[in-house]
Short mmCIF file of C-alpha atoms in Angstrom, two decimals:
data_model
loop_
_atom_site.label_atom_id
_atom_site.label_comp_id
_atom_site.label_asym_id
_atom_site.label_seq_id
_atom_site.Cartn_x
_atom_site.Cartn_y
_atom_site.Cartn_z
CA MET A 1 -3.13 -9.81 -3.82
CA ALA A 2 -0.89 -7.41 -1.79
CA THR A 3 -0.28 -5.61 -5.09
CA ARG A 4 -4.22 -4.49 -4.88
CA ILE A 5 -3.91 -3.71 -1.50
CA ALA A 6 -0.47 -1.83 -2.43
CA TYR A 7 -2.69 -0.12 -5.40
CA ALA A 8 -5.49 0.39 -2.91
CA PHE A 9 -3.39 2.26 -0.41
CA LEU A 10 -1.89 4.57 -3.46
CA LEU A 11 -5.12 5.61 -4.10
CA LEU A 12 -6.26 6.34 -0.06
CA ILE A 13 -3.37 8.86 0.23
CA ASN A 14 -3.60 10.53 -2.92
CA SER A 15 -7.32 11.17 -2.19
CA ILE A 16 -6.12 12.19 1.47
CA ILE A 17 -3.55 14.63 -0.77
CA SER A 18 -6.46 16.02 -2.98
CA TRP A 19 -9.07 16.37 0.12
CA LEU A 20 -5.66 18.32 1.88
CA MET A 21 -5.70 20.75 -1.11
CA LEU A 22 -9.21 21.62 -0.62
CA THR A 23 -7.61 23.14 2.65
CA PRO A 24 -7.07 27.04 2.36
CA TRP A 25 -3.81 26.00 5.09
CA ALA A 26 -2.82 23.51 2.43
CA LEU A 27 -2.68 26.21 -0.65
CA LYS A 28 -1.38 28.90 1.48
CA LYS A 29 1.25 25.94 2.25
CA LEU A 30 1.72 25.19 -1.61
CA GLU A 31 2.24 28.82 -2.90
CA HIS A 32 5.06 29.47 0.02
CA LEU A 33 6.65 25.81 -1.27
CA THR A 34 6.88 27.40 -4.84
CA LEU A 35 7.94 30.26 -4.33
CA ASP A 36 4.65 31.48 -5.38
CA TYR A 37 5.52 30.62 -8.40
CA VAL A 38 2.05 28.59 -8.21
CA ASN A 39 -0.78 31.05 -7.37
CA ILE A 40 -3.94 29.21 -6.99
CA SER A 41 -6.78 30.90 -8.65
CA CYS A 42 -9.73 30.62 -11.08
CA GLN A 43 -10.39 32.86 -13.61
CA GLY A 44 -9.01 36.21 -11.03
CA LYS A 45 -11.40 34.22 -7.87
CA GLN A 46 -9.93 31.92 -5.45
CA CYS A 47 -11.34 28.64 -5.95
CA TYR A 48 -10.24 27.15 -2.64
CA GLY A 49 -7.74 24.22 -4.30
CA TYR A 50 -9.91 22.51 -6.78
CA VAL A 51 -7.51 23.30 -9.21
CA ALA A 52 -4.75 21.81 -7.06
CA VAL A 53 -6.89 18.67 -6.92
CA GLN A 54 -7.26 18.21 -10.22
CA ARG A 55 -3.35 18.82 -10.52
CA VAL A 56 -3.00 15.81 -8.18
CA ASN A 57 -5.78 13.35 -9.36
CA PHE A 58 -4.61 14.23 -13.13
CA ALA A 59 -0.47 12.79 -11.43
CA LEU A 60 -2.38 9.38 -10.57
CA GLY A 61 -4.16 9.60 -13.70
CA LEU A 62 -0.94 9.80 -15.58
CA PHE A 63 1.06 7.37 -13.42
CA HIS A 64 -1.56 4.48 -14.47
CA LEU A 65 -1.98 5.71 -18.21
CA ILE A 66 2.10 5.04 -18.56
CA LEU A 67 1.88 2.00 -16.41
CA SER A 68 -0.36 0.31 -17.97
CA ILE A 69 1.02 1.07 -21.59
CA LEU A 70 4.68 0.00 -20.32
CA LEU A 71 2.36 -3.52 -19.12
CA LEU A 72 0.51 -3.74 -22.40
CA GLY A 73 0.87 -7.33 -24.00
CA VAL A 74 1.96 -8.74 -20.44
CA LYS A 75 -0.38 -12.44 -19.91
CA SER A 76 1.16 -14.01 -16.83
CA SER A 77 2.58 -12.93 -14.25
CA ARG A 78 5.56 -15.19 -15.33
CA ASP A 79 6.44 -12.45 -17.87
CA GLY A 80 9.43 -10.14 -17.38
CA ARG A 81 7.78 -7.10 -17.19
CA ALA A 82 5.10 -8.58 -14.70
CA ALA A 83 7.37 -7.71 -12.59
CA LEU A 84 6.95 -3.52 -12.96
CA GLN A 85 3.31 -4.35 -12.07
CA ASN A 86 3.85 -5.89 -8.83
CA GLY A 87 6.95 -4.69 -7.81
CA TYR A 88 9.39 -1.69 -7.20
CA TRP A 89 7.43 0.28 -4.98
CA GLY A 90 10.15 3.01 -4.05
CA PRO A 91 10.72 3.92 -7.73
CA LYS A 92 6.86 3.56 -7.98
CA ILE A 93 6.05 6.24 -5.84
CA ILE A 94 8.98 8.70 -6.09
CA VAL A 95 7.71 8.86 -10.28
CA TRP A 96 4.58 9.16 -8.64
CA VAL A 97 5.41 12.39 -6.46
CA ALA A 98 7.56 13.27 -9.46
CA PHE A 99 4.78 13.67 -11.43
CA ILE A 100 2.60 15.67 -8.42
CA VAL A 101 5.47 17.84 -8.33
CA MET A 102 5.34 18.58 -12.21
CA THR A 103 1.47 19.33 -12.38
CA PHE A 104 1.91 22.44 -10.93
CA PHE A 105 4.50 23.70 -13.10
CA ILE A 106 1.92 23.25 -15.99
CA PRO A 107 -0.20 26.40 -16.50
CA GLU A 108 -3.23 27.10 -14.97
CA THR A 109 -5.25 27.18 -18.05
CA PHE A 110 -4.32 23.63 -19.66
CA PHE A 111 -6.46 22.62 -16.30
CA GLN A 112 -9.70 24.81 -16.74
CA VAL A 113 -9.83 22.78 -20.66
CA TRP A 114 -8.71 19.49 -19.32
CA GLY A 115 -11.48 20.13 -16.46
CA GLN A 116 -14.29 21.47 -18.00
CA TYR A 117 -13.84 19.15 -20.89
CA ILE A 118 -11.76 15.78 -21.01
CA ALA A 119 -12.54 14.98 -17.22
CA LEU A 120 -16.23 15.60 -17.88
CA ALA A 121 -16.22 13.12 -20.72
CA GLY A 122 -13.96 10.58 -18.78
CA ALA A 123 -16.54 10.53 -15.70
CA MET A 124 -18.93 10.37 -17.78
CA LEU A 125 -17.43 7.03 -19.65
CA PHE A 126 -16.76 5.78 -16.13
CA VAL A 127 -19.79 6.13 -14.82
CA LEU A 128 -21.52 4.86 -17.73
CA LEU A 129 -18.77 1.54 -17.76
CA GLY A 130 -19.82 1.44 -13.82
CA LEU A 131 -23.43 1.06 -14.38
CA ILE A 132 -22.95 -1.68 -17.68
CA LEU A 133 -21.03 -3.79 -15.12
CA LEU A 134 -23.61 -3.46 -12.53
CA VAL A 135 -26.47 -3.98 -14.63
CA ASP A 136 -24.30 -7.40 -15.95
CA LEU A 137 -23.01 -8.28 -12.59
CA ALA A 138 -27.25 -8.20 -11.28
CA HIS A 139 -27.84 -10.17 -14.53
CA THR A 140 -25.35 -13.03 -13.93
CA TRP A 141 -26.13 -13.24 -9.96
CA ALA A 142 -30.48 -13.33 -11.16
CA GLU A 143 -29.24 -16.58 -14.03
CA TYR A 144 -26.84 -17.97 -11.33
CA CYS A 145 -30.14 -17.98 -8.56
CA LEU A 146 -32.17 -19.37 -11.30
CA GLU A 147 -29.80 -22.62 -11.96
CA LYS A 148 -29.66 -23.14 -8.24
CA ILE A 149 -33.75 -22.57 -7.70
CA GLU A 150 -33.81 -25.12 -10.57
CA GLU A 151 -31.50 -28.05 -8.99
CA HIS A 152 -31.85 -27.87 -5.74
CA ASP A 153 -35.63 -26.70 -5.20
CA SER A 154 -34.41 -24.87 -2.39
CA LYS A 155 -36.45 -22.12 -0.29
CA ALA A 156 -32.76 -20.75 0.54
CA TRP A 157 -32.57 -19.83 -2.84
CA ARG A 158 -35.80 -17.97 -3.31
#
C-alpha cells in the first residue's frame, strides 16, 4: 500500500512541476539555469512551456518504462528484484530528476515529432484502454448485482 502512495505522490509532484512549467516565471528560470542553452520556443514563437511540460512528462514515462523493463518476470514480492519496485526511493528520485534534467538537452525537433505523432498515438491508446476497462467494470458490476438480486430477492440490490 505504501508503494502505491509513493508512486501517486511521485505523479502528483510531476504534475505540479508540469503545471509550473506553463508559467512565464518558470520558463525564465529554466533558461537562466541552463545558461541560455535551452531556448523554449515552438517554430520561432514562444509556446509558454508546452515543450517543457512534454519534457518533464517524457522523463516520467521513460523512468517508468525502464523500471518496467527491469521488473519483467517478477511474479511476487518475494522475488529479489521486487525490492526495486517497493524500495530504493532515494536512488529512484535521483534517477527521475536526472531524467528531467537530461530531457532539456535533447533537441527540440525530437519533442515536436514526439508530441505530434508518438504521444498522440499513445494518448489515444490510453483513452481507448480506459474506455474498455470502464465498460468491463460496468458489465462486471451489473452481473454481480443481478446475481445478488437472484440470490436474496432484496430491494437493496434493485
